[in-house]
Amino acid sequence: MGTLQMYSSQNLASFSSNLKPKFKFSTTNVHKTFKVPNKRPHIGFCRGKIRAVGTIPDKQADATEPGEEEDDEPPSVDFAFVSSVLLPDGSPDVHLRTTVGGQNLRKYMIETNVELYGPYARTLLNCSGGGTCGTCMVEIVEGMELLSLKTDKEKEKLKRKPRNWRLACQTTVGDPNSRGLVVIQQLPEWKAHEWNPKRLSSKEESS
């Protein structure tokens, strides 16, 4: 078992996973604790929990009734975007982002400079969000329950793809009150490793 820890300037999110090989990530450093074999690595993953950590002033704590928790942080969704290309030392290249829910995934990735199209980045090579070309595919490793249901366009374009693949242009992530973590594999057709989810969410299976 391993632990994948993610830090941002606004919050602390942690969850447990059975990553193989084991890695520990932060916004500034990526530490490899297991040597990646020469063959294409398989990364195992199981769902985890988000835990908010904070402090409450003594007076405010006294006024809080037992069992009642204060959360001054506004609702937000954390993203972990995993590049399709490994770092020189063989560890995953992870980019962290945080935003308010209700965002279109394609627009958000483009606005925050997260690679989405790869070799199809030129305007004439993609439909610019119309859902007809299928070039903005991503793989949802964690957080499927936060995403909108697949559209008819998605179902048609992805009918021969794994069930946890989505079209970013057709995907909305949560709503303004959503909280949670979404782990996204960029350019899944070009990735240098494999994810092995333990189980699929009920929303994924029904989509």
Coordinates of N, CA and C in Angstrom, one line a residue:
M1 N 0.9 -1.2 0.0 CA 0.0 0.0 0.0 C 0.9 1.2 0.0
G2 N 0.4 2.3 -0.7 CA 1.2 3.5 -0.7 C 0.2 4.7 -0.5
T3 N 0.8 5.9 -0.3 CA 0.0 7.1 0.0 C 0.4 8.1 -1.1
L4 N -0.6 8.7 -1.7 CA -0.4 9.8 -2.7 C -0.9 11.1 -2.0
Q5 N 0.0 12.0 -1.7 CA -0.3 13.2 -1.0 C -0.2 14.4 -1.9
M6 N -1.2 15.2 -1.9 CA -1.3 16.4 -2.8 C -1.5 17.6 -1.9
Y7 N -0.7 18.6 -2.2 CA -0.7 19.9 -1.5 C -1.0 21.0 -2.4
S8 N -1.9 22.0 -2.0 CA -2.1 23.2 -2.7 C -2.1 24.4 -1.8
S9 N -2.1 25.6 -2.3 CA -2.0 26.8 -1.4 C -3.3 27.0 -0.6
Q10 N -4.4 26.3 -1.0 CA -5.6 26.5 -0.3 C -6.1 25.4 0.6
N11 N -5.6 24.2 0.3 CA -6.1 23.1 1.1 C -5.2 22.0 1.1
L12 N -5.5 20.9 1.9 CA -4.7 19.7 1.9 C -5.6 18.6 1.7
A13 N -5.3 17.8 0.6 CA -6.1 16.6 0.3 C -5.2 15.4 0.3
S14 N -5.7 14.3 0.9 CA -4.9 13.1 1.0 C -5.8 11.9 0.8
F15 N -5.3 10.9 0.1 CA -6.0 9.7 0.0 C -5.0 8.5 -0.2
S16 N -5.5 7.3 0.2 CA -4.6 6.2 0.1 C -4.9 5.4 -1.2
S17 N -3.8 4.8 -1.6 CA -3.9 4.0 -2.9 C -2.9 2.9 -2.8
N18 N -3.1 1.9 -3.7 CA -2.1 0.8 -3.8 C -1.3 1.0 -5.0
L19 N -0.6 2.1 -5.2 CA 0.2 2.4 -6.3 C 1.3 1.4 -6.5
K20 N 1.4 0.9 -7.7 CA 2.5 0.0 -8.0 C 3.2 0.5 -9.3
P21 N 4.4 1.1 -9.3 CA 5.2 1.3 -8.1 C 4.7 2.4 -7.2
K22 N 5.3 2.5 -6.0 CA 4.8 3.4 -5.0 C 5.4 4.8 -5.3
F23 N 4.6 5.9 -5.2 CA 5.1 7.2 -5.4 C 4.5 8.1 -4.4
K24 N 5.2 9.2 -4.1 CA 4.7 10.3 -3.2 C 4.8 11.6 -4.0
F25 N 3.8 12.3 -4.1 CA 3.8 13.5 -4.9 C 3.5 14.8 -4.0
S26 N 4.1 15.9 -4.5 CA 3.7 17.2 -3.9 C 3.8 18.2 -5.0
T27 N 3.4 19.5 -4.8 CA 3.4 20.4 -5.9 C 4.8 20.8 -6.3
T28 N 5.8 20.5 -5.4 CA 7.2 20.9 -5.8 C 8.1 19.8 -6.0
N29 N 7.8 18.6 -5.4 CA 8.7 17.5 -5.6 C 8.0 16.3 -5.9
V30 N 8.6 15.4 -6.7 CA 8.1 14.1 -6.9 C 9.2 13.1 -6.5
H31 N 8.8 12.2 -5.5 CA 9.8 11.3 -4.9 C 9.4 9.9 -5.3
K32 N 10.4 9.2 -5.9 CA 10.2 7.8 -6.3 C 10.7 6.9 -5.2
T33 N 9.9 6.0 -4.8 CA 10.4 5.0 -3.7 C 10.5 3.6 -4.2
F34 N 10.3 3.4 -5.5 CA 10.4 2.1 -6.1 C 10.9 2.2 -7.5
K35 N 11.9 1.5 -7.9 CA 12.4 1.6 -9.3 C 11.4 1.0 -10.3
V36 N 11.1 1.8 -11.3 CA 10.2 1.4 -12.4 C 10.9 0.4 -13.3
P37 N 10.3 -0.8 -13.6 CA 10.9 -1.7 -14.5 C 10.9 -1.2 -15.9
N38 N 11.7 -1.8 -16.7 CA 11.9 -1.3 -18.1 C 10.6 -1.5 -18.9
K39 N 9.8 -2.5 -18.6 CA 8.5 -2.7 -19.3 C 7.5 -1.6 -18.9
R40 N 6.5 -1.5 -19.7 CA 5.4 -0.5 -19.4 C 4.8 -0.7 -18.0
P41 N 5.0 0.3 -17.1 CA 4.5 0.0 -15.7 C 3.0 0.0 -15.6
H42 N 2.5 -0.7 -14.6 CA 1.1 -0.7 -14.3 C 0.9 -0.1 -13.0
I43 N 0.1 0.9 -12.9 CA -0.1 1.7 -11.7 C -1.5 1.3 -11.1
G44 N -1.5 0.6 -9.9 CA -2.8 0.3 -9.3 C -3.3 1.4 -8.6
F45 N -4.6 1.5 -8.4 CA -5.3 2.6 -7.7 C -6.6 2.2 -7.1
C46 N -6.8 2.6 -5.9 CA -8.1 2.4 -5.2 C -8.6 3.7 -4.7
R47 N -9.9 3.8 -4.6 CA -10.6 5.0 -4.2 C -10.2 5.4 -2.8
G48 N -10.1 6.7 -2.5 CA -9.7 7.2 -1.2 C -10.7 8.2 -0.7
K49 N -10.3 8.9 0.3 CA -11.2 9.9 0.9 C -10.4 11.3 1.0
I50 N -11.2 12.4 1.0 CA -10.6 13.7 1.1 C -10.8 14.1 2.6
R51 N -9.8 14.6 3.2 CA -9.9 15.0 4.6 C -9.4 16.4 4.8
A52 N -10.3 17.3 5.2 CA -9.9 18.7 5.4 C -9.2 18.9 6.8
V53 N -8.1 19.6 6.8 CA -7.4 19.8 8.1 C -7.3 21.3 8.3
G54 N -7.6 21.7 9.6 CA -7.6 23.1 9.9 C -7.6 23.3 11.4
T55 N -7.6 24.6 11.8 CA -7.6 24.9 13.3 C -8.8 25.9 13.5
I56 N -9.3 25.8 14.7 CA -10.4 26.7 15.1 C -10.0 27.5 16.3
P57 N -10.1 28.8 16.3 CA -9.8 29.6 17.5 C -10.5 29.1 18.8
D58 N -9.9 29.2 19.9 CA -10.5 28.7 21.2 C -11.9 29.1 21.4
K59 N -12.2 30.4 21.3 CA -13.5 31.0 21.5 C -14.5 30.4 20.6
Q60 N -14.1 30.2 19.3 CA -15.0 29.7 18.3 C -15.2 28.2 18.6
A61 N -14.2 27.5 19.1 CA -14.3 26.1 19.4 C -15.2 25.9 20.5
D62 N -15.2 26.8 21.5 CA -16.0 26.6 22.7 C -17.5 26.8 22.3
A63 N -17.7 27.7 21.3 CA -19.1 27.9 20.9 C -19.6 26.8 20.0
T64 N -18.8 26.0 19.5 CA -19.2 24.9 18.6 C -19.7 23.7 19.4
E65 N -20.9 23.3 19.1 CA -21.4 22.2 19.8 C -20.7 20.9 19.5
P66 N -20.7 19.9 20.4 CA -20.0 18.7 20.2 C -20.6 18.0 18.9
G67 N -19.7 17.5 18.1 CA -20.0 16.8 16.9 C -20.3 17.7 15.7
E68 N -20.1 19.0 16.0 CA -20.3 20.0 14.9 C -19.0 20.5 14.4
E69 N -18.8 20.5 13.1 CA -17.5 20.9 12.5 C -17.7 22.2 11.8
E70 N -16.6 23.1 11.9 CA -16.6 24.3 11.2 C -15.8 24.2 9.9
D71 N -16.2 24.7 8.8 CA -15.4 24.6 7.6 C -15.5 26.0 6.9
D72 N -14.5 26.8 7.1 CA -14.5 28.2 6.5 C -14.1 28.2 5.0
E73 N -13.5 27.1 4.6 CA -13.1 27.0 3.2 C -14.2 26.9 2.2
P74 N -14.2 27.8 1.2 CA -15.3 27.7 0.2 C -15.3 26.3 -0.6
P75 N -16.4 25.9 -1.1 CA -16.4 24.6 -1.8 C -15.4 24.7 -3.0
S76 N -14.7 23.6 -3.3 CA -13.8 23.6 -4.4 C -13.5 22.1 -4.8
V77 N -13.1 22.0 -6.0 CA -12.7 20.7 -6.6 C -11.2 20.7 -6.9
D78 N -10.5 19.6 -6.4 CA -9.1 19.5 -6.6 C -8.9 18.6 -7.9
F79 N -7.9 18.9 -8.7 CA -7.6 18.1 -9.9 C -6.1 17.6 -9.8
A80 N -5.9 16.4 -10.2 CA -4.5 15.9 -10.4 C -4.5 15.4 -11.8
F81 N -3.8 16.2 -12.7 CA -3.6 15.8 -14.1 C -2.3 15.0 -14.3
V82 N -2.4 13.8 -14.8 CA -1.2 13.0 -14.9 C -0.8 13.0 -16.4
S83 N 0.4 13.4 -16.7 CA 0.9 13.5 -18.0 C 1.0 12.1 -18.6
S84 N 1.0 12.1 -20.0 CA 1.1 10.8 -20.7 C 2.6 10.4 -20.7
V85 N 3.5 11.3 -20.4 CA 4.9 11.1 -20.5 C 5.5 11.1 -19.1
L86 N 6.3 10.0 -18.8 CA 6.9 9.9 -17.5 C 8.1 10.9 -17.4
L87 N 8.5 11.3 -16.2 CA 9.6 12.1 -15.9 C 10.9 11.3 -16.2
P88 N 12.1 12.0 -16.4 CA 13.3 11.2 -16.7 C 13.6 10.1 -15.7
D89 N 13.2 10.2 -14.5 CA 13.5 9.2 -13.5 C 12.5 8.1 -13.5
G90 N 11.5 8.2 -14.4 CA 10.5 7.1 -14.5 C 9.3 7.3 -13.6
S91 N 9.2 8.4 -12.9 CA 8.0 8.7 -12.1 C 7.0 9.5 -12.9
P92 N 5.7 9.4 -12.5 CA 4.6 10.2 -13.2 C 4.8 11.7 -13.0
D93 N 4.4 12.4 -14.0 CA 4.5 13.9 -14.0 C 3.0 14.4 -13.7
V94 N 2.8 14.9 -12.5 CA 1.5 15.2 -12.0 C 1.4 16.7 -11.8
H95 N 0.3 17.3 -12.4 CA 0.0 18.7 -12.3 C -1.3 18.9 -11.5
L96 N -1.2 19.8 -10.4 CA -2.3 20.0 -9.5 C -3.0 21.3 -9.8
R97 N -4.3 21.3 -9.7 CA -5.1 22.5 -9.9 C -6.3 22.4 -8.9
T98 N -6.8 23.6 -8.6 CA -8.0 23.7 -7.7 C -9.0 24.8 -8.3
T99 N -10.3 24.5 -8.4 CA -11.2 25.4 -8.9 C -12.6 25.2 -8.3
V100 N -13.5 26.1 -8.5 CA -14.9 25.9 -8.1 C -15.6 24.9 -9.1
G101 N -16.5 24.1 -8.6 CA -17.1 23.1 -9.4 C -18.1 23.8 -10.4
G102 N -18.5 23.0 -11.4 CA -19.4 23.5 -12.5 C -18.7 23.9 -13.7
Q103 N -17.3 23.6 -13.8 CA -16.5 23.9 -14.9 C -16.6 22.9 -16.0
N104 N -16.6 23.4 -17.3 CA -16.4 22.4 -18.4 C -15.0 22.0 -18.4
L105 N -14.8 20.7 -18.5 CA -13.4 20.1 -18.4 C -12.5 20.6 -19.5
R106 N -12.9 20.6 -20.7 CA -12.1 21.1 -21.8 C -11.6 22.5 -21.6
K107 N -12.6 23.4 -21.4 CA -12.3 24.8 -21.2 C -11.3 25.0 -20.0
Y108 N -11.5 24.3 -18.9 CA -10.7 24.5 -17.8 C -9.2 24.0 -18.1
M109 N -9.1 22.9 -18.7 CA -7.7 22.4 -19.1 C -7.0 23.4 -20.0
I110 N -7.7 23.9 -20.9 CA -7.1 24.9 -21.8 C -6.7 26.1 -21.1
E111 N -7.6 26.7 -20.3 CA -7.4 27.9 -19.5 C -6.2 27.8 -18.6
T112 N -6.0 26.6 -18.0 CA -4.9 26.4 -17.0 C -3.7 25.7 -17.6
N113 N -3.6 25.7 -18.9 CA -2.4 25.2 -19.6 C -2.1 23.8 -19.3
V114 N -3.1 22.9 -19.3 CA -2.9 21.5 -19.1 C -3.1 20.9 -20.5
E115 N -2.1 20.1 -20.9 CA -2.2 19.5 -22.3 C -3.4 18.6 -22.4
L116 N -4.1 18.8 -23.5 CA -5.3 18.1 -23.8 C -5.3 17.4 -25.1
Y117 N -4.9 18.1 -26.2 CA -5.0 17.5 -27.5 C -3.8 16.8 -28.0
G118 N -2.6 17.1 -27.5 CA -1.4 16.5 -28.0 C -1.2 16.7 -29.5
P119 N -1.1 15.7 -30.3 CA -0.9 15.9 -31.7 C -2.0 16.5 -32.5
Y120 N -3.2 16.7 -31.8 CA -4.4 17.2 -32.5 C -4.6 18.7 -32.0
A121 N -3.6 19.4 -31.5 CA -3.8 20.7 -30.9 C -4.2 21.7 -32.0
R122 N -3.8 21.6 -33.2 CA -4.1 22.6 -34.2 C -5.6 22.6 -34.5
T123 N -6.1 23.9 -34.7 CA -7.5 24.1 -34.9 C -8.2 23.2 -35.9
L124 N -7.5 23.0 -37.0 CA -8.1 22.2 -38.1 C -8.1 20.7 -37.8
L125 N -7.4 20.3 -36.7 CA -7.3 18.9 -36.4 C -8.3 18.5 -35.3
N126 N -9.1 19.4 -34.7 CA -10.1 19.1 -33.7 C -11.3 20.0 -34.0
C127 N -12.4 19.6 -33.4 CA -13.7 20.3 -33.6 C -13.9 21.5 -32.7
S128 N -12.9 21.8 -31.8 CA -13.0 23.0 -30.9 C -14.2 22.9 -29.9
G129 N -14.4 21.7 -29.5 CA -15.4 21.5 -28.4 C -16.8 21.1 -28.9
G130 N -16.9 20.7 -30.1 CA -18.3 20.3 -30.6 C -18.7 18.9 -30.3
G131 N -17.7 18.1 -29.8 CA -18.0 16.7 -29.5 C -18.1 15.8 -30.7
T132 N -17.6 16.2 -31.8 CA -17.7 15.4 -33.0 C -16.4 14.7 -33.5
C133 N -15.2 15.2 -33.0 CA -14.0 14.6 -33.4 C -13.4 13.6 -32.5
G134 N -13.7 13.6 -31.2 CA -13.2 12.7 -30.3 C -11.8 12.8 -29.9
T135 N -11.1 13.9 -30.2 CA -9.7 14.1 -29.9 C -9.4 14.6 -28.5
C136 N -10.4 15.0 -27.7 CA -10.2 15.5 -26.4 C -10.4 14.4 -25.3
M137 N -10.1 13.2 -25.6 CA -10.4 12.1 -24.7 C -9.4 12.2 -23.5
V138 N -10.0 11.9 -22.3 CA -9.2 11.8 -21.1 C -9.7 10.5 -20.3
E139 N -8.8 10.0 -19.5 CA -9.2 8.9 -18.6 C -9.4 9.3 -17.2
I140 N -10.6 9.0 -16.6 CA -10.9 9.4 -15.3 C -10.4 8.3 -14.3
V141 N -9.4 8.5 -13.6 CA -8.9 7.5 -12.6 C -9.6 7.6 -11.3
E142 N -10.0 8.8 -10.9 CA -10.7 8.9 -9.6 C -11.6 10.1 -9.7
G143 N -12.8 10.1 -9.1 CA -13.7 11.2 -9.1 C -14.8 11.1 -10.1
M144 N -15.1 10.0 -10.7 CA -16.1 9.8 -11.7 C -17.5 10.3 -11.2
E145 N -17.7 10.2 -9.9 CA -19.0 10.6 -9.3 C -19.2 12.1 -9.3
L146 N -18.2 12.9 -9.6 CA -18.3 14.3 -9.6 C -18.7 14.8 -11.0
L147 N -18.6 13.9 -12.0 CA -18.8 14.3 -13.4 C -20.2 14.2 -13.9
S148 N -20.6 15.0 -14.9 CA -21.9 14.9 -15.5 C -21.9 13.6 -16.2
L149 N -23.2 13.1 -16.5 CA -23.4 11.9 -17.3 C -22.9 12.0 -18.7
K150 N -22.6 10.9 -19.3 CA -22.1 11.0 -20.7 C -23.3 11.4 -21.6
T151 N -22.9 12.3 -22.6 CA -23.9 12.7 -23.6 C -24.0 11.6 -24.7
D152 N -25.0 11.8 -25.5 CA -25.1 10.9 -26.7 C -23.9 10.9 -27.6
K153 N -23.3 12.1 -27.7 CA -22.1 12.2 -28.6 C -21.0 11.4 -28.0
E154 N -20.8 11.5 -26.7 CA -19.8 10.8 -26.0 C -20.0 9.3 -26.2
K155 N -21.2 8.8 -25.9 CA -21.5 7.4 -26.0 C -21.1 6.9 -27.4
E156 N -21.4 7.7 -28.4 CA -21.1 7.2 -29.8 C -19.6 7.2 -30.1
K157 N -18.9 8.3 -29.7 CA -17.5 8.4 -29.9 C -16.6 7.4 -29.1
L158 N -17.1 7.1 -27.9 CA -16.3 6.3 -27.0 C -16.9 4.8 -26.8
K159 N -17.7 4.4 -27.7 CA -18.3 3.1 -27.5 C -17.3 1.9 -27.5
R160 N -16.2 2.2 -28.1 CA -15.1 1.1 -28.2 C -14.0 1.4 -27.2
K161 N -14.2 2.4 -26.3 CA -13.1 2.8 -25.4 C -13.5 2.3 -24.0
P162 N -12.6 2.3 -23.0 CA -12.9 1.9 -21.7 C -14.0 2.8 -21.1
R163 N -14.8 2.3 -20.2 CA -15.9 3.0 -19.6 C -15.5 4.3 -18.8
N164 N -14.3 4.3 -18.4 CA -13.9 5.5 -17.6 C -13.2 6.6 -18.5
W165 N -13.3 6.4 -19.8 CA -12.8 7.5 -20.7 C -13.9 8.5 -20.9
R166 N -13.6 9.7 -21.0 CA -14.6 10.8 -21.3 C -14.1 11.7 -22.4
L167 N -15.0 12.5 -23.0 CA -14.6 13.6 -23.9 C -14.7 14.8 -23.0
A168 N -13.5 15.5 -22.9 CA -13.4 16.7 -22.0 C -14.4 17.8 -22.4
C169 N -14.7 17.9 -23.7 CA -15.6 19.0 -24.1 C -17.0 18.7 -23.7
Q170 N -17.4 17.5 -23.4 CA -18.8 17.1 -23.1 C -18.9 16.9 -21.6
T171 N -17.9 17.2 -20.8 CA -17.9 16.8 -19.4 C -17.9 18.1 -18.5
T172 N -18.9 18.1 -17.6 CA -18.9 19.2 -16.6 C -18.5 18.6 -15.2
V173 N -17.7 19.3 -14.5 CA -17.2 18.7 -13.2 C -17.9 19.4 -12.1
G174 N -18.9 18.6 -11.5 CA -19.6 19.1 -10.3 C -20.5 20.3 -10.5
D175 N -20.7 21.0 -9.4 CA -21.5 22.2 -9.4 C -20.8 23.1 -8.4
P176 N -21.2 24.4 -8.2 CA -20.5 25.3 -7.3 C -20.4 24.9 -5.9
N177 N -21.2 23.9 -5.5 CA -21.1 23.4 -4.1 C -20.3 22.1 -3.9
S178 N -19.8 21.6 -5.0 CA -19.1 20.4 -5.0 C -17.7 20.5 -4.3
R179 N -17.3 19.4 -3.7 CA -16.0 19.2 -3.1 C -15.5 17.8 -3.5
G180 N -14.2 17.7 -3.6 CA -13.7 16.4 -3.9 C -12.4 16.4 -4.8
L181 N -12.0 15.3 -5.2 CA -10.8 15.1 -6.0 C -11.1 14.4 -7.3
V182 N -10.5 14.9 -8.4 CA -10.6 14.2 -9.7 C -9.2 14.0 -10.2
V183 N -8.9 12.7 -10.4 CA -7.6 12.4 -11.0 C -7.8 12.0 -12.5
I184 N -7.1 12.7 -13.3 CA -7.3 12.6 -14.8 C -6.0 12.3 -15.5
Q185 N -6.1 11.2 -16.3 CA -5.0 10.8 -17.1 C -5.1 11.6 -18.4
Q186 N -4.1 12.4 -18.8 CA -4.1 13.1 -20.0 C -3.7 12.2 -21.2
L187 N -4.2 12.4 -22.4 CA -3.8 11.7 -23.6 C -3.7 10.2 -23.3
P188 N -4.8 9.6 -22.9 CA -4.7 8.1 -22.5 C -4.3 7.2 -23.6
E189 N -4.5 7.6 -24.9 CA -4.0 6.8 -26.0 C -2.5 6.8 -26.2
W190 N -1.8 7.8 -25.5 CA -0.4 7.9 -25.7 C 0.4 7.7 -24.4
K191 N -0.3 7.3 -23.3 CA 0.4 7.2 -22.0 C 1.4 6.1 -22.0
A192 N 2.4 6.3 -21.1 CA 3.5 5.4 -21.0 C 3.4 4.4 -19.8
H193 N 2.2 4.4 -19.3 CA 1.9 3.5 -18.1 C 0.4 3.1 -18.2
E194 N 0.0 2.3 -17.2 CA -1.4 1.8 -17.2 C -1.9 2.0 -15.8
W195 N -3.2 2.5 -15.7 CA -3.9 2.5 -14.4 C -4.7 1.2 -14.3
N196 N -4.8 0.7 -13.1 CA -5.7 -0.5 -12.8 C -6.7 -0.1 -11.7
P197 N -7.8 0.5 -12.0 CA -8.8 0.8 -11.0 C -9.3 -0.4 -10.4
K198 N -9.5 -0.4 -9.0 CA -10.0 -1.5 -8.3 C -11.5 -1.8 -8.6
R199 N -12.2 -0.7 -8.8 CA -13.6 -0.9 -9.1 C -14.1 0.4 -9.8
L200 N -15.2 0.3 -10.5 CA -15.8 1.4 -11.1 C -17.0 1.9 -10.3
S201 N -17.2 3.2 -10.4 CA -18.3 3.8 -9.7 C -19.7 3.4 -10.3
S202 N -20.7 3.5 -9.6 CA -22.0 3.1 -10.1 C -22.4 4.0 -11.3
K203 N -22.0 5.3 -11.2 CA -22.4 6.2 -12.3 C -21.6 5.8 -13.5
E204 N -20.4 5.4 -13.4 CA -19.6 5.0 -14.6 C -20.2 3.7 -15.2
E205 N -20.7 2.8 -14.4 CA -21.2 1.6 -14.9 C -22.6 1.8 -15.6
S206 N -23.3 2.8 -15.2 CA -24.6 3.1 -15.7 C -24.6 4.0 -17.0
S207 N -23.4 4.6 -17.2 CA -23.3 5.5 -18.3 C -23.0 4.8 -19.6

